Coordinates of C-alpha atoms and ligand atoms in Angstrom, one line a residue:
Chain A
X1 CA 145.5 27.0 158.9
X2 CA 145.8 24.2 161.4
X3 CA 143.1 23.8 163.9
X4 CA 144.4 21.0 166.1
X5 CA 146.9 23.1 168.1
X6 CA 144.3 25.7 168.7
X7 CA 141.8 23.2 169.8
X8 CA 144.3 21.9 172.2
X9 CA 144.9 25.4 173.5
X10 CA 141.2 25.8 174.0
X11 CA 140.9 22.6 175.9
X12 CA 143.9 23.4 178.1
X13 CA 142.6 26.9 178.8
X14 CA 139.2 25.5 179.6
X15 CA 140.6 23.2 182.2
X16 CA 142.9 25.7 183.6
X17 CA 140.6 28.6 184.0
X18 CA 137.0 27.5 183.6
X19 CA 137.0 24.3 185.5
X20 CA 134.9 25.5 188.4
X21 CA 132.6 27.9 186.6
X22 CA 129.0 27.1 187.1
X23 CA 126.4 27.9 184.6
X24 CA 124.0 28.8 187.3
X25 CA 122.4 32.1 187.9
X26 CA 123.6 33.7 191.1
X27 CA 120.2 33.9 192.6
X28 CA 119.5 30.2 192.6
X29 CA 120.4 28.3 195.7
X30 CA 123.0 25.7 195.2
X31 CA 122.1 22.2 195.7
X32 CA 124.2 19.1 195.2
X33 CA 122.1 18.0 192.4
X34 CA 122.3 21.1 190.3
X35 CA 126.0 21.5 190.8
X36 CA 127.2 21.6 187.3
X37 CA 130.7 22.6 187.7
X38 CA 132.8 21.5 184.7
X39 CA 129.9 22.2 182.3
X40 CA 132.0 25.0 180.9
X41 CA 134.7 22.7 180.0
X42 CA 132.3 20.3 178.3
X43 CA 130.8 23.1 176.2
X44 CA 134.2 24.4 175.1
X45 CA 135.3 20.9 174.2
X46 CA 132.2 20.4 172.2
X47 CA 132.8 23.7 170.4
X48 CA 136.2 22.6 169.4
X49 CA 134.6 19.8 167.4
X50 CA 132.3 22.1 165.6
X51 CA 132.3 25.3 163.6
X52 CA 129.3 27.5 163.7
X53 CA 126.6 25.6 165.5
X54 CA 123.0 26.4 166.3
X55 CA 122.7 26.6 170.0
X56 CA 119.6 24.4 170.1
X57 CA 121.5 21.7 168.3
X58 CA 124.4 22.0 170.7
X59 CA 122.1 21.8 173.7
X60 CA 120.5 18.7 172.2
X61 CA 123.9 17.1 171.5
X62 CA 125.2 17.8 175.0
X63 CA 121.9 16.8 176.6
X64 CA 121.8 20.2 178.3
X65 CA 119.0 22.5 179.0
X66 CA 119.0 25.2 176.4
X67 CA 118.8 27.9 179.1
X68 CA 121.8 26.4 180.9
X69 CA 123.8 26.3 177.7
X70 CA 122.9 29.8 176.8
X71 CA 124.0 31.0 180.2
X72 CA 127.4 29.3 179.7
X73 CA 127.7 30.7 176.2
X74 CA 126.9 34.1 177.4
X75 CA 129.6 33.8 179.9
X76 CA 132.1 32.8 177.3
X77 CA 130.9 35.6 175.1
X78 CA 131.8 38.0 177.8
X79 CA 135.1 36.2 178.3
X80 CA 135.7 36.8 174.6
X81 CA 136.1 33.1 173.8
X82 CA 133.0 32.7 171.7
X83 CA 131.3 34.7 169.0
X84 CA 127.6 34.4 168.8
X85 CA 125.2 35.5 166.2
X86 CA 121.5 35.8 166.6
X87 CA 119.1 36.2 163.8
X88 CA 115.4 35.9 163.1
X89 CA 115.0 33.4 160.4
X90 CA 112.4 31.7 158.4
X91 CA 112.5 28.0 157.5
X92 CA 114.6 29.0 154.5
X93 CA 117.2 30.6 156.6
X94 CA 117.3 27.5 158.8
X95 CA 117.7 25.5 155.7
X96 CA 120.7 27.5 154.7
X97 CA 122.3 26.6 157.9
X98 CA 121.3 23.0 157.7
X99 CA 122.7 22.8 154.3
X100 CA 125.9 24.3 155.5
X101 CA 126.1 21.8 158.3
X102 CA 125.4 19.0 155.8
X103 CA 128.3 20.3 153.8
X104 CA 130.6 20.0 156.7
X105 CA 130.1 16.2 156.3
X106 CA 130.2 15.7 160.0
X107 CA 126.8 14.4 160.7
X108 CA 125.7 15.7 164.0
X109 CA 122.7 13.9 165.3
X110 CA 119.5 15.6 166.0
X111 CA 119.6 18.2 163.3
X112 CA 116.7 17.0 161.1
X113 CA 113.2 18.2 161.4
X114 CA 114.3 21.7 162.2
X115 CA 113.2 23.0 158.8
X116 CA 109.7 23.6 159.9
X117 CA 110.5 26.7 162.0
X118 CA 108.5 29.7 161.0
X119 CA 110.2 32.8 162.1
X120 CA 112.2 32.3 165.3
X121 CA 115.3 33.9 166.6
X122 CA 118.1 31.5 166.4
X123 CA 121.4 31.8 168.1
X124 CA 124.5 30.4 166.7
X125 CA 127.9 30.2 168.3
X126 CA 131.4 29.6 167.3
X127 CA 134.8 29.7 168.9
X128 CA 136.9 32.7 168.1
X129 CA 140.3 31.2 167.9
X130 CA 142.3 34.3 167.2
X131 CA 140.7 36.1 170.1
X132 CA 141.0 33.1 172.4
X133 CA 144.7 33.1 171.8
X134 CA 144.9 36.7 172.8
X135 CA 142.6 36.3 175.8
X136 CA 144.6 33.5 177.2
X137 CA 147.9 35.2 176.7
X138 CA 146.5 38.4 178.3
X139 CA 145.2 36.4 181.2
X140 CA 148.5 34.7 181.9
X141 CA 150.3 38.0 181.5
X142 CA 148.0 39.6 184.1
X143 CA 148.3 36.8 186.5
X144 CA 152.1 36.9 186.3
X145 CA 152.3 40.6 186.6
X146 CA 150.0 40.8 189.6
X147 CA 152.1 38.2 191.4
X148 CA 155.3 39.8 190.4
X149 CA 154.2 43.2 191.3
X150 CA 153.2 42.1 194.7
X151 CA 156.3 40.2 195.1
X152 CA 158.6 43.2 194.6
X153 CA 155.9 45.6 195.8
X154 CA 156.2 47.5 192.6
X155 CA 153.7 50.1 191.8
X156 CA 151.1 48.6 194.0
X157 CA 148.8 51.0 195.8
X158 CA 148.4 49.9 199.4
X159 CA 144.8 49.4 200.4
X160 CA 143.3 50.0 203.8
X161 CA 140.2 48.6 205.2
X162 CA 138.0 49.6 208.1
X163 CA 137.6 46.6 210.4
X164 CA 134.3 47.8 211.6
X165 CA 132.3 48.8 208.6
X166 CA 134.4 47.2 205.9
X167 CA 134.9 50.4 204.0
X168 CA 137.9 50.4 201.8
X169 CA 140.4 53.1 201.1
X170 CA 143.7 53.2 199.3
X171 CA 146.9 55.1 199.6
X172 CA 145.6 57.9 197.4
X173 CA 143.1 58.7 200.1
X174 CA 145.8 58.9 202.7
X175 CA 145.7 62.7 203.1
X176 CA 142.0 62.6 204.1
X177 CA 142.4 59.8 206.5
X178 CA 145.0 61.0 208.9
X179 CA 143.6 61.9 212.2
X180 CA 145.6 64.4 214.1
X181 CA 144.9 62.8 217.4
X182 CA 147.1 59.8 216.9
X183 CA 148.6 60.3 213.5
X184 CA 147.1 57.1 212.1
X185 CA 144.4 56.5 209.6
X186 CA 140.8 56.6 210.6
X187 CA 137.6 55.6 208.7
X188 CA 135.7 58.5 207.3
X189 CA 132.4 57.1 208.3
X190 CA 132.9 55.5 211.7
X191 CA 136.3 56.8 212.7
X192 CA 137.6 53.4 213.5
X193 CA 141.3 53.0 213.0
X194 CA 142.0 51.5 209.6
X195 CA 144.3 48.6 209.0
X196 CA 146.5 48.1 206.1
X197 CA 145.1 45.3 204.0
X198 CA 147.5 42.5 203.7
X199 CA 147.8 41.2 200.2
X200 CA 144.8 39.5 198.9
X201 CA 146.9 36.8 197.4
X202 CA 148.8 35.9 200.6
X203 CA 146.6 34.7 203.4
X204 CA 145.1 36.9 206.0
X205 CA 146.5 35.2 209.1
X206 CA 149.6 37.3 209.1
X207 CA 149.4 40.3 211.2
X208 CA 150.1 43.7 209.6
X209 CA 153.3 45.5 209.6
X210 CA 156.1 43.6 211.2
X211 CA 159.1 42.6 209.2
X212 CA 158.7 38.9 209.8
X213 CA 155.3 39.0 208.3
X214 CA 156.5 40.7 205.3
X215 CA 159.1 38.2 204.7
X216 CA 156.7 35.3 205.1
X217 CA 154.3 37.0 202.7
X218 CA 157.0 37.3 200.1
X219 CA 157.8 33.6 200.5
X220 CA 154.2 32.8 200.0
X221 CA 154.0 34.9 196.9
X222 CA 157.1 33.3 195.5
X223 CA 155.6 29.9 196.1
X224 CA 152.4 30.9 194.4
X225 CA 154.3 32.2 191.4
X226 CA 156.3 29.1 191.1
X227 CA 153.3 26.9 191.4
X228 CA 151.5 28.9 188.8
X229 CA 154.3 28.6 186.4
X230 CA 154.6 24.9 187.0
X231 CA 150.9 24.2 186.7
X232 CA 150.3 26.3 183.7
X233 CA 153.4 25.0 181.9
X234 CA 151.3 22.9 179.4
X235 CA 149.3 26.0 178.6
X236 CA 152.3 28.2 178.1
X237 CA 153.9 25.5 176.0
X238 CA 150.9 25.3 173.8
X239 CA 150.8 29.0 173.5
X240 CA 154.3 29.2 172.3
X241 CA 153.6 26.3 169.9
X242 CA 150.6 28.2 168.5
X243 CA 152.3 31.6 168.5
X244 CA 153.2 31.7 164.8
X245 CA 150.4 29.7 163.5
X246 CA 147.5 31.3 161.7
X247 CA 144.4 31.0 163.9
X248 CA 141.5 29.3 162.2
X249 CA 138.8 31.7 161.3
X250 CA 135.4 30.7 160.4
X251 CA 134.3 34.2 159.7
X252 CA 130.8 35.4 160.3
X253 CA 127.9 33.0 160.3
X254 CA 126.8 34.3 156.9
X255 CA 130.2 34.0 155.3
X256 CA 130.7 30.6 156.7
X257 CA 127.3 29.4 155.4
X258 CA 128.1 30.8 152.0
X259 CA 131.4 29.0 151.8
X260 CA 130.0 25.8 153.1
X261 CA 127.2 25.8 150.5
X262 CA 129.6 26.6 147.7
X263 CA 131.8 23.7 148.6
X264 CA 128.8 21.5 149.1
X265 CA 127.7 22.2 145.5
X266 CA 131.2 21.7 144.3
X267 CA 131.4 18.4 146.0
X268 CA 128.1 17.2 144.5
X269 CA 129.2 18.0 141.0
X270 CA 132.9 17.4 141.3
X271 CA 134.2 14.1 142.6
X272 CA 137.4 15.6 143.9
X273 CA 135.5 18.0 146.0
X274 CA 134.7 15.2 148.5
X275 CA 138.4 14.7 148.8
X276 CA 139.1 18.1 150.0
X277 CA 136.2 17.9 152.4
X278 CA 137.5 14.9 154.0
X279 CA 140.9 16.4 154.4
X280 CA 139.8 18.9 157.0
X281 CA 142.4 18.6 159.7
X282 CA 141.9 16.7 162.8
X283 CA 138.7 15.2 161.6
X284 CA 137.0 18.6 161.8
X285 CA 135.2 19.3 158.6
X286 CA 136.4 22.5 156.9
X287 CA 134.3 22.8 153.9
X288 CA 135.6 26.1 152.8
X289 CA 139.2 25.1 152.6
X290 CA 139.7 25.6 149.0
X291 CA 143.5 25.4 149.0
X292 CA 143.5 21.7 148.9
X293 CA 142.3 21.7 145.4
X294 CA 145.2 23.3 143.9
X295 CA 146.0 20.5 141.5
X296 CA 142.7 20.7 139.9
X297 CA 143.6 23.9 138.2
X298 CA 146.8 22.5 137.0
X299 CA 145.5 19.6 135.2
X300 CA 143.2 21.8 133.2
X301 CA 143.2 20.6 129.6
X302 CA 143.3 24.0 128.0
X303 CA 146.4 24.9 129.9
X304 CA 148.1 21.8 128.7
X305 CA 147.3 22.7 125.1
X306 CA 148.7 26.1 125.6
X307 CA 151.9 24.7 127.0
X308 CA 152.4 22.6 124.1
X309 CA 151.9 25.4 121.6
X310 CA 154.4 27.4 123.6
X311 CA 156.7 24.6 123.8
X312 CA 156.9 24.0 120.1
X313 CA 159.1 26.9 119.1
X314 CA 161.7 26.4 121.7
X315 CA 163.1 23.0 121.8
X316 CA 166.1 23.8 124.0
X317 CA 164.0 23.5 127.1
X318 CA 162.8 20.3 128.6
X319 CA 159.1 20.2 128.8
X320 CA 158.9 19.5 132.6
X321 CA 160.1 23.0 133.2
X322 CA 157.5 24.9 131.3
X323 CA 154.8 22.9 132.6
X324 CA 155.1 24.4 136.0
X325 CA 156.2 28.0 135.9
X326 CA 154.7 30.0 133.1
X327 CA 156.4 33.3 133.4
X328 CA 159.7 31.7 133.4
X329 CA 159.0 30.1 130.1
X330 CA 158.7 33.6 128.8
X331 CA 162.1 34.7 129.9
X332 CA 163.5 31.5 128.9
X333 CA 162.2 31.9 125.5
X334 CA 163.9 35.3 125.3
X335 CA 167.0 33.9 126.6
X336 CA 166.9 31.1 124.2
X337 CA 166.6 33.5 121.4
X338 CA 169.6 35.4 122.6
X339 CA 171.5 32.3 123.0
X340 CA 170.8 31.2 119.5
X341 CA 171.9 34.6 118.3
X342 CA 175.1 34.3 120.1
X343 CA 175.8 31.0 118.9
X344 CA 176.1 32.5 115.5
X345 CA 178.7 35.1 116.7
X346 CA 182.2 34.4 117.8
X347 CA 182.8 33.3 121.3
X348 CA 184.6 36.5 122.3
X349 CA 182.2 39.3 122.5
X350 CA 182.9 42.9 121.4
X351 CA 181.2 46.0 122.6
X352 CA 178.8 46.1 119.8
X353 CA 177.5 42.7 120.6
X354 CA 177.3 43.6 124.2
X355 CA 175.2 46.6 123.3
X356 CA 173.0 44.5 121.1
X357 CA 172.6 42.1 123.9
X358 CA 171.6 44.8 126.3
X359 CA 169.1 46.1 123.8
X360 CA 167.7 42.7 123.5
X361 CA 167.4 42.5 127.2
X362 CA 165.6 45.7 127.2
X363 CA 163.2 44.3 124.6
X364 CA 162.7 41.4 126.8
X365 CA 162.0 43.7 129.7
X366 CA 159.5 45.6 127.8
X367 CA 157.9 42.4 126.8
X368 CA 157.8 41.4 130.4
X369 CA 156.3 44.7 131.4
X370 CA 153.6 44.1 128.8
X371 CA 152.9 40.7 130.3
X372 CA 152.7 42.1 133.8
X373 CA 150.1 44.6 132.6
X374 CA 148.2 41.9 130.9
X375 CA 148.5 39.8 133.9
X376 CA 147.0 42.4 136.2
X377 CA 144.2 42.9 133.8
X378 CA 143.6 39.2 133.8
X379 CA 143.6 39.1 137.6
X380 CA 141.1 41.9 137.8
X381 CA 138.9 40.0 135.4
X382 CA 139.3 36.9 137.5
X383 CA 138.3 38.6 140.6
X384 CA 135.2 40.0 138.9
X385 CA 134.4 36.6 137.6
X386 CA 134.8 35.2 141.1
X387 CA 132.5 37.7 142.6
X388 CA 129.9 36.9 140.0
X389 CA 130.4 33.3 140.6
X390 CA 129.8 33.6 144.3
X391 CA 126.8 35.9 143.6
X392 CA 124.9 33.6 141.4
X393 CA 124.8 30.8 143.7
X394 CA 122.5 28.4 142.0
X395 CA 124.4 27.9 138.9
X396 CA 127.8 26.8 140.1
X397 CA 129.3 24.4 137.7
X398 CA 132.5 22.7 138.5
X399 CA 134.2 25.1 136.2
X400 CA 133.4 28.1 138.3
X401 CA 134.7 26.3 141.3
X402 CA 137.9 26.0 139.5
X403 CA 138.2 29.8 139.2
X404 CA 137.2 30.0 142.8
X405 CA 140.2 28.0 143.7
X406 CA 142.5 29.7 141.3
X407 CA 144.3 32.2 143.6
X408 CA 145.7 29.5 145.7
X409 CA 146.7 27.5 142.7
X410 CA 148.6 30.5 141.4
X411 CA 150.2 30.7 144.7
X412 CA 151.3 27.2 144.3
X413 CA 152.6 27.9 140.9
X414 CA 154.6 30.8 142.3
X415 CA 156.3 28.5 144.7
X416 CA 157.1 26.2 141.8
X417 CA 158.7 29.2 140.1
X418 CA 161.1 29.6 143.0
X419 CA 162.1 26.1 142.7
X420 CA 162.5 26.4 139.0
X421 CA 164.9 29.3 139.1
X422 CA 167.5 26.9 140.3
X423 CA 166.8 24.3 137.8
X424 CA 166.9 26.7 135.1
X425 CA 170.3 28.0 135.9
X426 CA 171.6 24.6 135.0
X427 CA 170.1 24.5 131.6
X428 CA 172.6 26.5 129.6
X429 CA 174.9 24.3 127.6
X430 CA 178.5 24.2 128.7
X431 CA 179.9 25.9 125.6
X432 CA 178.9 29.5 126.2
X433 CA 180.0 30.1 129.7
X434 CA 180.5 33.9 130.0
X435 CA 177.7 35.1 127.8
X436 CA 175.2 32.8 129.2
X437 CA 176.1 33.9 132.6
X438 CA 175.2 37.4 131.7
X439 CA 171.9 36.2 130.4
X440 CA 171.2 34.2 133.5
X441 CA 171.8 37.2 135.6
X442 CA 169.5 39.3 133.6
X443 CA 166.9 36.8 133.5
X444 CA 167.2 36.1 137.1
X445 CA 166.9 39.7 137.9
X446 CA 163.8 40.0 135.9
X447 CA 162.6 36.8 137.3
X448 CA 162.9 38.3 140.8
X449 CA 161.0 41.3 139.7
X450 CA 158.3 39.2 138.5
X451 CA 158.3 36.9 141.4
X452 CA 154.8 37.8 142.4
X453 CA 153.5 38.0 138.9
X454 CA 153.1 34.4 138.0
X455 CA 152.3 32.9 134.8
X456 CA 148.6 33.3 134.5
X457 CA 149.0 36.1 132.0
X458 CA 150.1 33.5 129.5
X459 CA 146.7 32.0 129.5
X460 CA 144.9 35.2 129.0
X461 CA 147.4 37.5 127.4
Chain B
X29 CA 157.4 68.9 186.2
X30 CA 157.4 72.7 185.7
X31 CA 155.7 74.3 182.7
X32 CA 155.7 77.9 181.5
X33 CA 152.3 78.4 180.0
X34 CA 149.7 81.0 179.2
X35 CA 146.4 81.0 181.0
X36 CA 143.4 83.1 180.8
X37 CA 141.1 84.4 183.5
X38 CA 138.2 86.7 183.8
X39 CA 138.9 89.2 186.6
X40 CA 136.2 91.2 188.3
X41 CA 137.3 94.5 189.5
X42 CA 135.5 96.8 191.9
X43 CA 134.7 100.2 190.6
X44 CA 136.7 101.8 193.4
X45 CA 139.9 100.7 191.6
X46 CA 139.1 102.5 188.4
X47 CA 141.8 105.1 188.0
X48 CA 145.3 105.6 187.0
X49 CA 146.7 102.3 188.4
X50 CA 143.8 100.2 187.3
X51 CA 146.2 97.8 185.6
X52 CA 148.4 97.4 188.6
X53 CA 145.4 96.7 190.8
X54 CA 144.3 94.1 188.2
X55 CA 147.6 92.4 188.2
X56 CA 148.0 92.3 192.0
X57 CA 144.6 90.9 192.3
X58 CA 145.3 88.3 189.8
X59 CA 148.4 87.3 191.7
X60 CA 146.5 87.1 194.9
X61 CA 143.8 85.0 193.3
X62 CA 145.8 82.6 191.2
X63 CA 149.2 82.0 192.7
X64 CA 149.2 78.9 194.9
X65 CA 146.0 77.6 193.5
X66 CA 145.8 74.2 191.8
X67 CA 143.8 73.1 188.9
X68 CA 143.6 69.4 188.0
X69 CA 144.4 70.3 184.4
X70 CA 147.5 72.4 184.7
X71 CA 148.7 71.7 188.2
X72 CA 149.8 74.2 190.8
X73 CA 150.3 77.8 189.7
X74 CA 153.6 78.7 191.2
X75 CA 154.1 82.2 189.9
X76 CA 152.8 84.7 187.4
X77 CA 155.6 85.8 185.2
X78 CA 153.9 88.3 182.9
X79 CA 150.7 89.7 181.5
X80 CA 150.1 88.8 177.9
X81 CA 147.1 91.1 177.4
X82 CA 144.1 92.6 179.2
X83 CA 140.9 92.5 177.2
X84 CA 138.2 95.1 177.1
X85 CA 136.3 95.4 180.4
X86 CA 132.6 94.6 180.5
X87 CA 130.5 96.4 183.0
X88 CA 128.1 94.1 185.0
X89 CA 124.5 95.1 185.2
X90 CA 123.5 96.3 188.6
X91 CA 126.8 95.9 190.4
X92 CA 129.1 98.2 188.5
X93 CA 131.8 95.5 188.7
X94 CA 133.9 95.3 185.5
X95 CA 135.0 92.0 184.1
X96 CA 138.4 91.9 182.3
X97 CA 139.6 88.9 180.4
X98 CA 143.3 88.6 181.3
X99 CA 145.8 86.5 179.6
X100 CA 148.9 85.8 181.7
X101 CA 152.0 83.8 181.6
X102 CA 152.8 81.6 184.6
X103 CA 154.9 78.8 185.9
X104 CA 152.9 75.8 186.8
X105 CA 154.0 72.6 188.6
X106 CA 152.3 69.4 187.7
X107 CA 153.5 66.1 189.1
X108 CA 153.4 63.0 186.9
X109 CA 153.5 59.3 187.5
X110 CA 157.0 58.1 187.2
X111 CA 158.5 61.5 188.0
X112 CA 161.3 61.7 190.5
X113 CA 160.9 64.4 193.1
X114 CA 162.8 65.6 196.1
X115 CA 160.6 66.2 199.0
X116 CA 160.6 67.1 202.7
X117 CA 159.1 64.6 205.1
X118 CA 156.2 66.2 206.9
X119 CA 154.8 63.4 209.0
X120 CA 155.7 59.8 209.8
X121 CA 153.3 57.2 211.1
X122 CA 153.2 53.4 211.1
X123 CA 151.4 53.4 207.7
X124 CA 154.2 55.3 206.0
X125 CA 155.1 58.9 205.7
X126 CA 154.0 62.1 204.1
X127 CA 156.3 64.4 202.3
X128 CA 155.9 67.7 200.5
X129 CA 157.5 68.8 197.3
X130 CA 156.5 72.5 197.2
X131 CA 152.8 72.5 197.1
X132 CA 152.5 68.8 196.3
X133 CA 151.8 66.3 199.1
X134 CA 153.1 62.8 198.6
X135 CA 152.3 59.8 200.7
X136 CA 154.7 56.8 200.8
X137 CA 153.1 53.8 202.3
X138 CA 155.2 51.5 204.4
X139 CA 155.3 48.7 201.9
X140 CA 157.0 51.1 199.5
X141 CA 159.7 51.8 202.0
X142 CA 162.7 49.4 201.8
X143 CA 162.2 46.3 203.7
X144 CA 165.3 46.9 205.9
X145 CA 163.8 50.0 207.4
X146 CA 161.6 49.5 210.4
X147 CA 159.1 51.8 212.0
X148 CA 160.1 53.2 215.4
X149 CA 157.4 54.9 217.3
X150 CA 158.0 57.5 220.0
X151 CA 158.3 61.3 220.2
X152 CA 159.9 61.4 216.8
X153 CA 158.4 58.5 214.9
X154 CA 160.7 57.3 212.2
X155 CA 161.8 54.6 209.9
X156 CA 165.3 53.4 210.5
X157 CA 167.6 50.7 209.1
X158 CA 168.7 48.0 211.5
X159 CA 172.2 49.5 211.8
X160 CA 170.7 52.9 212.4
X161 CA 172.7 54.5 209.6
X162 CA 169.6 55.7 207.7
X163 CA 166.7 57.4 209.3
X164 CA 163.6 58.9 207.9
X165 CA 161.8 61.3 210.2
X166 CA 160.1 64.6 210.1
X167 CA 162.1 67.2 208.1
X168 CA 164.2 64.6 206.4
X169 CA 164.8 65.1 202.8
X170 CA 164.0 62.2 200.5
X171 CA 164.1 61.5 196.9
X172 CA 161.1 59.6 195.8
X173 CA 159.4 58.4 192.7
X174 CA 155.7 59.1 192.1
X175 CA 153.8 56.0 191.3
X176 CA 150.3 57.4 191.3
X177 CA 148.5 60.7 191.3
X178 CA 145.0 61.6 192.2
X179 CA 143.9 64.7 190.3
X180 CA 140.8 66.4 191.3
X181 CA 139.5 69.7 189.9
X182 CA 141.3 71.6 192.7
X183 CA 143.9 69.4 194.1
X184 CA 146.5 66.9 193.3
X185 CA 147.7 64.2 195.6
X186 CA 150.5 61.8 194.9
X187 CA 151.7 58.5 196.3
X188 CA 155.3 57.6 195.9
X189 CA 157.9 55.0 196.6
X190 CA 161.4 55.1 197.9
X191 CA 162.0 51.4 197.2
X192 CA 164.2 51.7 194.2
X193 CA 167.7 52.5 193.3
X194 CA 169.0 55.9 194.2
X195 CA 165.8 56.7 196.1
X196 CA 165.5 57.5 199.8
X197 CA 167.1 59.9 202.2
X198 CA 169.3 62.5 200.7
X199 CA 169.9 64.8 203.7
X200 CA 171.7 62.1 205.6
X201 CA 174.3 63.6 207.8
X202 CA 176.7 60.8 206.9
X203 CA 176.6 61.7 203.2
X204 CA 177.7 64.8 201.5
X205 CA 175.0 66.3 199.4
Ligands
ZN17 ZN1 134.4 52.4 209.2

């Protein structure tokens, strides 16, 4: 989840499309002083540096009137760039938010002293990156399509307008508009002869109809299309850069607060927690990014002990292997057993031995199946534990944080497994080429099967 | 596009028709009532092809009229967006031209006529290419593509284009068709 490309996208889009949006109500007369064009860009930029933010705070930070900010935000909400959340909250609720903000470790000024609020409706806002991505793409697509359609006159419904009363018609009304006096179209209300509306995009100065005008219009459209493509190039580039990235998602306000507070507690009790906090990309604090703490689970003491006990019986394997991928150690142990068996027999294998080998492999498979079952059971238990952990918020020791982080750590371990497959193939000693190959294949197969079941079961099962 | 479908209608019949050929009267009245009408949902009813069944009549209080629910098979014609139709030009003006495909009226506005055809006013207003080889005027036959339909409860109106490959005049004297 990288936020920087998306922030860049937001900034580019803001400058491309919202540059001249005013945060003003339509009813107010426009004076030079209150001309606040560009405010939309400022607000969007500010939001890229924040996650969920209380609108009062944002207004204070930007030195904007709250009303003005709200108007802008409402506009962006309609534009689907921003998600907002409104809630009535007591001082406690406000505190939850403040705590969450504190956890983001990005000290925004002017947040203190807000705890005294009794029961007010507070609004929060946050960029909706995934949706922004879609909205911008859709907008570009529509712009291009409109121009292109007009350029090759495809599927466009000609519009007609009454020069006298301004009433508009389109080609679908044509049958009602023909007057039988002169075979041309007439306004239904004032009977003035209608004129075909020249394309909205091309300028109006061209008279209707004649061929020359059409050609000029097309040139104009082509120019416009080229210009658009050139000027929006940075935006399209950014879009393509962002295309396959996962959009940052802060979730709902509640979810975000919860995560933030969990991390905050973790960082207060666990020194490494701070580390992960600081590692939020692009200077943006991302308190909930648990993935960064993968290593913590690895260095667990009890795991190490287990590894050792496992390690003891099979000396053939170098310890650096077992340390990383647990499920593979299982197969390896099976393999090792077979290997040692085979070492006893002669180098040339007869059918009986082969059968025996197969049955051994079957045994190993059964064993693996057992482990898979145990693993899933363990996972289930883990999830329950996790839920409980998140539920009882107040008593979160560093330990429970570890379990919190565990899924990602297991993911990491899985990745290690993949790497290890290769390493492991090298391990067989040179002597037993053909048999070992068999084993390798079998183990590899089962390894593939178990690819998604990583070694956690070894700890529990 | 044509469809063969079953529709139902409640027919009111005057008591004077009650007799031996009640059924024939019913059917002929149905044809008169229904054929050539248009419903937004099913399109134009082109022809009734058969009677599925005639339900029990219900005598109306006071009038003596009897209402029969009649199920009938019919061919309907319903134009769709994107459909290619062949139509006869009925009127040409500087805004474009109107054409008829059976009961359907189609308007082709001038910006959906190929750019090399220009409007010529006069007794027989027409659109003609600069070399005069192709001419669209009243009674020309054109192949067009429907790009939009307006469907009301009782009428369907279409707009079309001839600005695409293989569209345009098909009754050209120069070509064999
Ligand atoms: Zn008018």
